[in-house]
Coordinates of C-alpha atoms and ligand atoms in Angstrom, one line a residue:
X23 CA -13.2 115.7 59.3
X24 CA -13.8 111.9 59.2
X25 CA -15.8 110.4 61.4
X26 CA -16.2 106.7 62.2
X27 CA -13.2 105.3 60.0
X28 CA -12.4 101.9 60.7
X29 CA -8.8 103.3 61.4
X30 CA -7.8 105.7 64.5
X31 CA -4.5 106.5 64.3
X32 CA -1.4 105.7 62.6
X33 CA 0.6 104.1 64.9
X34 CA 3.8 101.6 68.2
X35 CA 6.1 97.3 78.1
X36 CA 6.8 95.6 82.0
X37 CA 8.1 97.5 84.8
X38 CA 8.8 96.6 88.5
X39 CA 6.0 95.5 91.4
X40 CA 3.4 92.7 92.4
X41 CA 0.7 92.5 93.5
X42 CA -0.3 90.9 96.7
X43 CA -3.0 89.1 94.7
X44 CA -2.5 85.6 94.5
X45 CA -4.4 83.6 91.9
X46 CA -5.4 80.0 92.8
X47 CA -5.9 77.6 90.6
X48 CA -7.6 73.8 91.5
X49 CA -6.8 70.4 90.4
X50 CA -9.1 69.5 87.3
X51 CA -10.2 66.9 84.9
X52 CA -9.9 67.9 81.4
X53 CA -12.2 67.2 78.5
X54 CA -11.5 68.2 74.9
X55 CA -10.0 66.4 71.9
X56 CA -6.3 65.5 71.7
X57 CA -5.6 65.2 68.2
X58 CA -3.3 67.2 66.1
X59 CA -3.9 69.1 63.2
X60 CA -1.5 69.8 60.3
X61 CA 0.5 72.2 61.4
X62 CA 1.0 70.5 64.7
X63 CA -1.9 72.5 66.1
X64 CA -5.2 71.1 68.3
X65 CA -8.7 71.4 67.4
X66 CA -10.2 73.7 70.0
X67 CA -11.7 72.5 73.5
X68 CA -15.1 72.3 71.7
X69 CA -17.1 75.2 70.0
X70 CA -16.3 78.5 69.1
X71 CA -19.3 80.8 71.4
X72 CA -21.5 77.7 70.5
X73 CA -20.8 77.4 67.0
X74 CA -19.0 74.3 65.5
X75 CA -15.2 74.3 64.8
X76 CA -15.2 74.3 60.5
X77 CA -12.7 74.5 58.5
X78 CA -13.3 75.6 54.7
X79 CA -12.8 78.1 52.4
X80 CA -13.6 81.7 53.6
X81 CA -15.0 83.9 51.2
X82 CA -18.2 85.0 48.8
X83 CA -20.1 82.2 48.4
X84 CA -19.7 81.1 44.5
X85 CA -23.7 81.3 44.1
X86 CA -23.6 84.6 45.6
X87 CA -26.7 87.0 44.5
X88 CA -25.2 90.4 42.7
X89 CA -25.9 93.1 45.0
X90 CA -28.3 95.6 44.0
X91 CA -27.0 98.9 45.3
X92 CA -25.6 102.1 43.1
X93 CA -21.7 102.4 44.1
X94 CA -20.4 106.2 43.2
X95 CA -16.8 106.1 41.4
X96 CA -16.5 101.5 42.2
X97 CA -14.7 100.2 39.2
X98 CA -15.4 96.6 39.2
X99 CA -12.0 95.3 41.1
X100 CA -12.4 92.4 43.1
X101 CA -11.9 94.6 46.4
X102 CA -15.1 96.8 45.2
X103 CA -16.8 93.3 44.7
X104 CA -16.1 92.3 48.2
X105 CA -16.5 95.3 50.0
X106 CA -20.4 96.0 48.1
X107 CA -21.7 92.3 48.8
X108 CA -20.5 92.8 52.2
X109 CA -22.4 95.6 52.3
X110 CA -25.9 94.6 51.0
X111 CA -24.8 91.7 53.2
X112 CA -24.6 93.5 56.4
X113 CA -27.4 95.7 55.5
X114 CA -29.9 92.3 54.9
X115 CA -28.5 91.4 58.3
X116 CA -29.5 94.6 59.9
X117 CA -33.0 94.9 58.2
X118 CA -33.6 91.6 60.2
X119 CA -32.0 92.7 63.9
X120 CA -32.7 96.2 63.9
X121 CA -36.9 95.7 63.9
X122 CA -36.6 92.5 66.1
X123 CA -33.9 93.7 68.8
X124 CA -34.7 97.6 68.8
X125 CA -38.2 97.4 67.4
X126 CA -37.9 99.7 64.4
X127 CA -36.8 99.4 60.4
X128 CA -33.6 99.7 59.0
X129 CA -33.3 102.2 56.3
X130 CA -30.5 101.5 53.8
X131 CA -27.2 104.1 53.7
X132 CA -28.7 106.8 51.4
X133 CA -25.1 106.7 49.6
X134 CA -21.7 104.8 48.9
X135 CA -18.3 105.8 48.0
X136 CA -15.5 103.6 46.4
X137 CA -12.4 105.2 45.8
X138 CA -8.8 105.0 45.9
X139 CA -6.7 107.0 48.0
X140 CA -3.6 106.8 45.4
X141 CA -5.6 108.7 42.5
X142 CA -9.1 110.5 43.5
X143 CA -9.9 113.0 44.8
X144 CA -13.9 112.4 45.8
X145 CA -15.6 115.0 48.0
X146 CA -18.1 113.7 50.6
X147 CA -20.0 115.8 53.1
X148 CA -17.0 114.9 55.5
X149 CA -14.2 116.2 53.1
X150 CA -12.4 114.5 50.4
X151 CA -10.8 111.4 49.9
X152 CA -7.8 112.6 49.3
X153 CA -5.0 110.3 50.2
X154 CA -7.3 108.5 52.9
X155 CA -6.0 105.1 53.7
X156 CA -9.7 104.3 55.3
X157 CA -13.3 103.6 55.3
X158 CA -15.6 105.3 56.6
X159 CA -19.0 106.3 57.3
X160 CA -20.2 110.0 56.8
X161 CA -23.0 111.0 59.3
X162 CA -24.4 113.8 57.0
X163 CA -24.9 112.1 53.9
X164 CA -25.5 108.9 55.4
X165 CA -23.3 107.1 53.4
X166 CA -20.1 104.5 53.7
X167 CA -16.7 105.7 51.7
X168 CA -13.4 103.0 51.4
X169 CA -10.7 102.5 49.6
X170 CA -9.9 100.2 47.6
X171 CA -6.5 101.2 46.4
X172 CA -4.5 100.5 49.3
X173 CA -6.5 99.6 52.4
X174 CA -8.6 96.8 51.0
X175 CA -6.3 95.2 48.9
X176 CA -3.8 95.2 51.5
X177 CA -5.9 93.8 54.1
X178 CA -7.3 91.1 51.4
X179 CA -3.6 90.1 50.2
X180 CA -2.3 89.5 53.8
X181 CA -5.4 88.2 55.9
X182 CA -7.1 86.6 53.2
X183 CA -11.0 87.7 51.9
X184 CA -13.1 88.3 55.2
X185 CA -10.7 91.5 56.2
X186 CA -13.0 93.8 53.6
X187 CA -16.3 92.8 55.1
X188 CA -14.4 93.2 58.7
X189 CA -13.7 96.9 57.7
X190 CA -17.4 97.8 56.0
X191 CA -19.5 95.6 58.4
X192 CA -17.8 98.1 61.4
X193 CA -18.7 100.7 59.3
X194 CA -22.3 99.8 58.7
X195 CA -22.5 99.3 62.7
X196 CA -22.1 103.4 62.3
X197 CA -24.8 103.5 60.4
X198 CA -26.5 101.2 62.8
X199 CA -26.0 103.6 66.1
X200 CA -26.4 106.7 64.3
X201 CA -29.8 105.1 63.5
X202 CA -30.7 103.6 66.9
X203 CA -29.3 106.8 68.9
X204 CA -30.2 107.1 72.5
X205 CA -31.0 103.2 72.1
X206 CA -27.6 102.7 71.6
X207 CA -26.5 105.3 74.6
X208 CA -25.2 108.0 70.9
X209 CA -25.5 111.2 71.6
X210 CA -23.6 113.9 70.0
X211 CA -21.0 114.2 72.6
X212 CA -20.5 110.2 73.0
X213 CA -16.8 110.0 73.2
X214 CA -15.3 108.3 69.9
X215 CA -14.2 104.8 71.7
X216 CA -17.9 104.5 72.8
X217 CA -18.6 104.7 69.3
X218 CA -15.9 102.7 67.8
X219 CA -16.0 99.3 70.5
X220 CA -19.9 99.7 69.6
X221 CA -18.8 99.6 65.4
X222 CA -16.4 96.8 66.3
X223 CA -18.8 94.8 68.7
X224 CA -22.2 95.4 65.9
X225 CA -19.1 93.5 63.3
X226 CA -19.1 90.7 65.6
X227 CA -23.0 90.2 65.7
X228 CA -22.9 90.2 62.0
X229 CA -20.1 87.8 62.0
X230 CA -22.4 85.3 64.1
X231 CA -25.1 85.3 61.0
X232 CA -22.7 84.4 59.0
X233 CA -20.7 81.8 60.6
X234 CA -24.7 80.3 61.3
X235 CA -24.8 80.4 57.4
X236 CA -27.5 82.8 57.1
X237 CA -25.7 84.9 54.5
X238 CA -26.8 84.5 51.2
X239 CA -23.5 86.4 50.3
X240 CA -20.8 85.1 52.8
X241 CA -19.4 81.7 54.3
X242 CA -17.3 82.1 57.4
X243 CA -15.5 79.4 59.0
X244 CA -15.0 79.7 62.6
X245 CA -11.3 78.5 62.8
X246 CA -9.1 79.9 59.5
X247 CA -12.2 82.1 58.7
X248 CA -12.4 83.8 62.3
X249 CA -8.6 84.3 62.0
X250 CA -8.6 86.2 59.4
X251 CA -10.8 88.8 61.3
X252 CA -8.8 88.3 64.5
X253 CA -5.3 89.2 62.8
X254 CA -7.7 92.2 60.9
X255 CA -8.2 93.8 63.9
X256 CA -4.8 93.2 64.9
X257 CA -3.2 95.0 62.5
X258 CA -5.8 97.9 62.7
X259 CA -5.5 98.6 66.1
X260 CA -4.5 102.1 68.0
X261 CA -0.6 102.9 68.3
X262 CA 0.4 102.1 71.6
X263 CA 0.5 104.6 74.2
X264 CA -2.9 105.8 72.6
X265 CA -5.1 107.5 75.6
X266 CA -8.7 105.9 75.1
X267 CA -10.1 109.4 75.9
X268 CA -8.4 110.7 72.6
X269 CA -10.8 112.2 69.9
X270 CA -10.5 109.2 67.3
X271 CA -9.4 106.4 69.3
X272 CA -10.7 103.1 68.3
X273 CA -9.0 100.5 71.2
X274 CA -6.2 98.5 71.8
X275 CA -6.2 95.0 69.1
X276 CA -7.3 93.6 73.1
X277 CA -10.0 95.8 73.2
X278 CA -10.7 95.7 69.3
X279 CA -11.0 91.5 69.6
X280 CA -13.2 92.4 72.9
X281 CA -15.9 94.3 71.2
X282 CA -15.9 92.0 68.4
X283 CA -16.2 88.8 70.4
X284 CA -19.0 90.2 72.6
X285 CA -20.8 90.9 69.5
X286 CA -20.3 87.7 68.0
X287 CA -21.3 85.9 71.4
X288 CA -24.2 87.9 72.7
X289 CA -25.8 89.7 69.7
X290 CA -26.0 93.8 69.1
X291 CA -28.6 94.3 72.4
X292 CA -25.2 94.1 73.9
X293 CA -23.5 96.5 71.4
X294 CA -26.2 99.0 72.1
X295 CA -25.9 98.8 76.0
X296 CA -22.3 99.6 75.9
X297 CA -22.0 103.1 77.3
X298 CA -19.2 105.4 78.2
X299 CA -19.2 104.2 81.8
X300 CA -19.1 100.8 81.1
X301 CA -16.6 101.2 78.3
X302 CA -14.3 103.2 81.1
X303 CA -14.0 100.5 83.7
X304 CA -12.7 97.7 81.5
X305 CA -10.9 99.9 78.7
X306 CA -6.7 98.9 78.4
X307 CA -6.2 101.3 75.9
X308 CA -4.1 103.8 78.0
X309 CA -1.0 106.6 77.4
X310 CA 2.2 105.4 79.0
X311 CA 3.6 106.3 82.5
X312 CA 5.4 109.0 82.9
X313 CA 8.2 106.5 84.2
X314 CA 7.8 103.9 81.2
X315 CA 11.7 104.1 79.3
X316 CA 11.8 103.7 75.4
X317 CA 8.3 102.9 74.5
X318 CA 7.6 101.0 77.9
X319 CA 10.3 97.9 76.7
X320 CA 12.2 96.3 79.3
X321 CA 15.2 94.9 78.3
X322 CA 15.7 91.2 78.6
X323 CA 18.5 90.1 80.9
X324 CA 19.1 88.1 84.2
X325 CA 18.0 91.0 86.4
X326 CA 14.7 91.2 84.9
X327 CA 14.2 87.5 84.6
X328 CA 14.3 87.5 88.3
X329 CA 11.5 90.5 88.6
X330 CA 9.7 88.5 86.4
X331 CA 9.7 85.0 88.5
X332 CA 8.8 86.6 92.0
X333 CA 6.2 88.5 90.2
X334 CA 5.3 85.1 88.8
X335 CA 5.9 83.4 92.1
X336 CA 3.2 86.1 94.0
X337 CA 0.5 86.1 91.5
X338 CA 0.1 82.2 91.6
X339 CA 1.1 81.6 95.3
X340 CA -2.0 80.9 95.9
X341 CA -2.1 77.3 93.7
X342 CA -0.3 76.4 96.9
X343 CA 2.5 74.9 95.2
X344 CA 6.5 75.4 93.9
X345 CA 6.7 77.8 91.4
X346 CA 9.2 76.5 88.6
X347 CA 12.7 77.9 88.6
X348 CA 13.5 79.6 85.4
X349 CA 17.0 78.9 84.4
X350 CA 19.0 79.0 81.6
X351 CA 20.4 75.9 81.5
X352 CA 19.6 74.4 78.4
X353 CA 18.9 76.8 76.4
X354 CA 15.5 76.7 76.0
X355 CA 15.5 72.8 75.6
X356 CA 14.8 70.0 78.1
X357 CA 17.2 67.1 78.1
X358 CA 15.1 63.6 78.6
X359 CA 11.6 66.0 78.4
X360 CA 9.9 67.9 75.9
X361 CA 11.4 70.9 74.3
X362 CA 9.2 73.7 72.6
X363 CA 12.3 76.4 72.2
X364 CA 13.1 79.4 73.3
X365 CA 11.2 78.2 76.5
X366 CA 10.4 75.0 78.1
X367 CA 9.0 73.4 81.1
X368 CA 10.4 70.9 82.3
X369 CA 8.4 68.8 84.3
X370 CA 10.9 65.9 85.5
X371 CA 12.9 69.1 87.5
X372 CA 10.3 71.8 87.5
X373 CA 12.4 74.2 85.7
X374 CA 11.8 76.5 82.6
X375 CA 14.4 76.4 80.5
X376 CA 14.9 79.5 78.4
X377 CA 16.8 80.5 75.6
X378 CA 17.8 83.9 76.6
X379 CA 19.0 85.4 73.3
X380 CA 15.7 84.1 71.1
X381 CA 13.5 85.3 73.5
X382 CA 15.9 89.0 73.9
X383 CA 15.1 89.3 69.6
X384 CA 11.3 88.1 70.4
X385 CA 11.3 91.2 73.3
X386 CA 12.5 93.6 70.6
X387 CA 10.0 96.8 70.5
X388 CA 7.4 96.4 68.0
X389 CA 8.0 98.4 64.5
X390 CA 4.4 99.5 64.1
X391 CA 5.4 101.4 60.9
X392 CA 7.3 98.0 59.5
X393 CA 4.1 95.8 60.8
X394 CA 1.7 98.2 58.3
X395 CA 4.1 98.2 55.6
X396 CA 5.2 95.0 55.3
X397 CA 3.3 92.8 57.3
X398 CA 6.5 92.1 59.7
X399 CA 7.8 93.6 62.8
X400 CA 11.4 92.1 63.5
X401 CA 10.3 92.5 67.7
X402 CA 7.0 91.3 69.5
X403 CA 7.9 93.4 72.6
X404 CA 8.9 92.5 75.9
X405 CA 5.4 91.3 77.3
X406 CA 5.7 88.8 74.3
X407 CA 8.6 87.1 75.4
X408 CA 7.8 87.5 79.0
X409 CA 4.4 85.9 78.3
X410 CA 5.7 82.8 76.7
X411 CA 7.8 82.4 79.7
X412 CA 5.0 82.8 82.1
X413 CA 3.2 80.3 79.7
X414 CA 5.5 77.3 80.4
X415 CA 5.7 78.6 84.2
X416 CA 2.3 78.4 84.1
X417 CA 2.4 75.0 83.0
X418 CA 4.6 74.1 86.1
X419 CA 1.6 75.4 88.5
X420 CA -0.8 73.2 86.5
X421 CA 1.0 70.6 87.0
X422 CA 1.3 71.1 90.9
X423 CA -2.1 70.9 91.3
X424 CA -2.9 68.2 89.7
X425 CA -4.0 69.6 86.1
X426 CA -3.0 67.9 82.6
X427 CA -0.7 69.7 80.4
X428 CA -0.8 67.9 77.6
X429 CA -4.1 68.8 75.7
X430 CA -6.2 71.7 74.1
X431 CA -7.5 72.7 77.3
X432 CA -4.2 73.0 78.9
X433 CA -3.4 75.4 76.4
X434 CA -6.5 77.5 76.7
X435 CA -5.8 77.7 80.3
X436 CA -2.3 78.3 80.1
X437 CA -3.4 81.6 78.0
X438 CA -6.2 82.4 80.5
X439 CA -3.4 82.0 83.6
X440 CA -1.2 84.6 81.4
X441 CA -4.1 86.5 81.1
X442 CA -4.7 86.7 84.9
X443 CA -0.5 87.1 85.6
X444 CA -1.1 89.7 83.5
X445 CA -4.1 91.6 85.5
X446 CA -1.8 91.0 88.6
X447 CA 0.8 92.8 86.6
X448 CA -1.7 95.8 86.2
X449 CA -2.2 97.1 89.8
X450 CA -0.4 99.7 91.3
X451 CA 2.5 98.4 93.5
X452 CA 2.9 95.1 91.3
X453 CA 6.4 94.0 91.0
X454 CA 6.4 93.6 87.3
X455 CA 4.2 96.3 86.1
X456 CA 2.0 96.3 82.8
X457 CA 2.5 99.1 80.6
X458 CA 0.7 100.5 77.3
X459 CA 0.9 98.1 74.7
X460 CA 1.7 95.1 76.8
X461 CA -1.5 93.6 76.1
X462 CA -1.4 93.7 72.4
X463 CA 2.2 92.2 72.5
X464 CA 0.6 89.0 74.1
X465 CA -1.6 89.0 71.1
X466 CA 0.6 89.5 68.9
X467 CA 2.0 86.1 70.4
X468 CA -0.9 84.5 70.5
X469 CA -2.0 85.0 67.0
X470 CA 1.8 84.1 65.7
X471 CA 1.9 80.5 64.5
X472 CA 4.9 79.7 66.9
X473 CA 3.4 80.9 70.1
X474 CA 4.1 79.1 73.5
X475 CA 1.6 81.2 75.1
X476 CA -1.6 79.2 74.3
X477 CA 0.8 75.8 74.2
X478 CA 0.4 72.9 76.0
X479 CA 3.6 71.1 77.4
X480 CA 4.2 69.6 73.8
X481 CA 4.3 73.3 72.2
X482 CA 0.4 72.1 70.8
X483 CA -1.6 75.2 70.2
X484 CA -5.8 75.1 69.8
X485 CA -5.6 76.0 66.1
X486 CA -8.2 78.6 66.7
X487 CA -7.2 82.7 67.5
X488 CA -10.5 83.4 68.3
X489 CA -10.6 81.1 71.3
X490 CA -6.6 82.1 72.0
X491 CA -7.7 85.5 72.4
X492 CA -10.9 84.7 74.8
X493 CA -8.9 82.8 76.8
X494 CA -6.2 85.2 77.9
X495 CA -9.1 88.0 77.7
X496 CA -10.8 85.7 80.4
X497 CA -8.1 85.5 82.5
X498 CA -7.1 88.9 82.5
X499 CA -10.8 90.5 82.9
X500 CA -12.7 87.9 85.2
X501 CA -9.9 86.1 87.2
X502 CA -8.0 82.4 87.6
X503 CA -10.3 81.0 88.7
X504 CA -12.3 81.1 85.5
X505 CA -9.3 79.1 83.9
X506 CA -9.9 76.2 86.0
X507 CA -13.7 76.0 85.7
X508 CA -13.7 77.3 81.8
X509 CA -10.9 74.8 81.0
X510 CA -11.1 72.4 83.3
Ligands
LIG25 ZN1 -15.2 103.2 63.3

């Protein structure tokens, strides 16, 4: 039995309704830089949770100290490197936070594990090793296990080197609340997602220290750097259709990012105060309906581009102005406007213009086997596609009202108005319904470097995922108004 892996399971939707909810939306000035950056993305509409927006190399720091801990089985690979300096890192961290934030001392993991799940064969007090693509901490001989033959280096070669410390600092936040206890609401029955957003959300508070520079091991930047952790968590998220009450279930990459980003904004007093009740009422990670066809995947078509505009049409009725028509005349372009294919709004008609085929291979189910294997999943889903089109509808609403389209902060509130389409897509009786997994889909999008969904009108994107993913979290857990007053 493992406990507390950084990994729940292995492994991969919008239905008919809507929702009488209609989210308004008020004219607003807009502040926030304009200019582009290399790859035709925006800087962000200011600061990262208060932080600066940096761009450098993320990584060990080259005058980093040599950590002195004893690793069982390491071998000197540059994944055992990262993963022990992260580590004594996130151990220096917590020897500073636990005594001021909880008021006692933070004894060090009395053991650590390197193996490799392609070869050894390691026993730890939780079982052996054995072909465990994981890390993980061990309650009974307080130590931390990963492996650095095929989780590490994969997360390393494809997000770059931030994903190790990701993976062991979520496992040192076990540690952490094994250590704090009833401070941190743990008790021996505490279901394995309270456990798990805790792990996730104690990551994020170490995160913070770092991006401040306070690492002597670490440099994090807040825009490449925080992507790396972003598309991490991603990747290491539950299969959809996961029920949130399962032993072992570690969150939706939604509620993965969640945790993290409270963490990182708020500090670990708010890790500790999670609890299961909490957790319960804002949780997305859910099984599907017994309805949901395929893996809760609608098929794109003319029929279901017409559920999806009235359910467009009722959740932002209350902006008090013409919802776009979404045609596809076009193609996805916009004679005499901008075009940002396979959708675009065009504001000299009020139409989005959509490319029906592109987005019917973008709405192809997720391959959550093909995404682990090889990085690449041929399909986003249907919430995907339906999301960028809701993006450049959104865009036409903004417009109405007065709002500018053509800047950062029409971007971020273009995600956050997705975000809230999307919680009007979640109640019962909603004309376009939400299923398992649709969340995660918009993320996917959203952390994709050709996504409409956190575009402006030009197809500009804040080059930042971390501020992507607020935004549309915002939306979807506070309401539209937020967007307005967040973005405005
Ligand atoms: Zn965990």
């Amino acid at each position: 039995m493992i406990q507390g892996g950084v990994l729940g399971f292995r492994r991969p939707a919008l239905i008919a309704v809507v929702a009488v909810l209609a989210l308004g939306l008020s004219a607003c000035s807009d502040k926030g830089g304009t200019g582009t950056g290399k790859d035709g993305s925006q800087p962000g509409a200011g600061d990262i949770a208060g932080l600066p927006v940096t761009h450098f190399e993320s990584g060990l720091k080259p005058d980093a100290p040599k950590p002195d801990l004893q690793v069982r089985n390491e071998d000197g690979s540059e994944d055992d490197t990262l993963a022990i300096a992260a580590i004594a890192d996130a151990q220096t961290y917590w020897s500073e936070v636990m005594p001021r934030d909880f008021g006692q001392q933070y004894e060090p993991l009395k053991s650590l594990l390197s193996y490799s799940a392609r070869s050894d064969t390691e026993e730890t007090e939780c079982g052996s090793v054995k072909g465990l693509v994981n890390a993980f901490y061990c309650p009974p001989d307080d130590s931390v296990a990963w492996d650095r033959g095929v989780l590490l280096p994969m997360l390393r070669e494809r997000f770059g080197k931030m994903a190790s410390a990701v993976v062991l600092a979520h496992e040192l936040g076990h540690a952490v609340q094994y250590r704090l206890g009833e401070k941190a609401n743990i008790k021996k029955n505490t279901p394995s997602i309270v456990k798990e957003q805790q792990a996730d959300c104690f990551a994020g508070g170490y995160f913070r220290w770092v991006a401040e520079d306070k690492s002597k091991f670490y440099r994090v930047s807040t825009s490449e750097g925080l992507n790396q952790v972003m598309a991490s968590l991603f990747l290491i998220r539950d299969q959809a259709g996961t029920s949130a009450t399962k032993q072992g279930a570690h969150g939706t990459a939604f509620d993965r990012t969640y945790a993290f980003q409270v963490g990182f904004e708020k500090g670990p007093k708010e890790c500790a105060a999670m609890n299961e009740e909490n957790i319960k009422a804002r949780i997305t990670e859910r099984p599907f309906d017994k309805g949901d066809k395929g893996k809760g995947d609608s098929k794109l078509d003319a029929q279901i581009i017409g559920i999806l505009k009235k359910s467009l049409d009722d959740a932002f009725k209350g902006a008090g102005v013409p919802g776009p028509e979404i045609t596809e005349d076009g193609n996805g372009s916009c004679p005499g406007g901008v075009s940002t294919p396979p959708a675009s709004y065009c504001a000299s008609n009020n139409t989005v213009s959509i490319d029906m085929a592109k987005l019917r291979e973008l709405a192809q189910p997720v391959d959550q086997q093909a995404e682990w294997e090889s990085g690449h999943s041929e399909g986003k889903g249907d919430f995907a596609a339906f999301s960028e089109i809701a993006s450049r509808y959104a865009m036409g609403i903004q417009k109405g009202v007065g709002a500018s389209i053509d800047n950062a902060n029409a971007g971020l509130r273009t995600a956050c108005l997705v975000g809230a389409w999307a919680k009007a897509s979640s109640v019962p009786g909603a004309t376009l319904r939400l299923s398992a997994g649709d969340l995660d889909e918009a993320i996917s999008d959203l952390l994709s470097p050709e996504s409409l969904v956190s575009a402006d009108v030009n197809g500009k994107r804040v080059e930042n995922g971390f501020e992507r993913i607020e935004a549309l979290r915002k939306g979807y857990l506070e309401s539209s108004s937020v967007c307005s007053t967040q973005y405005g």
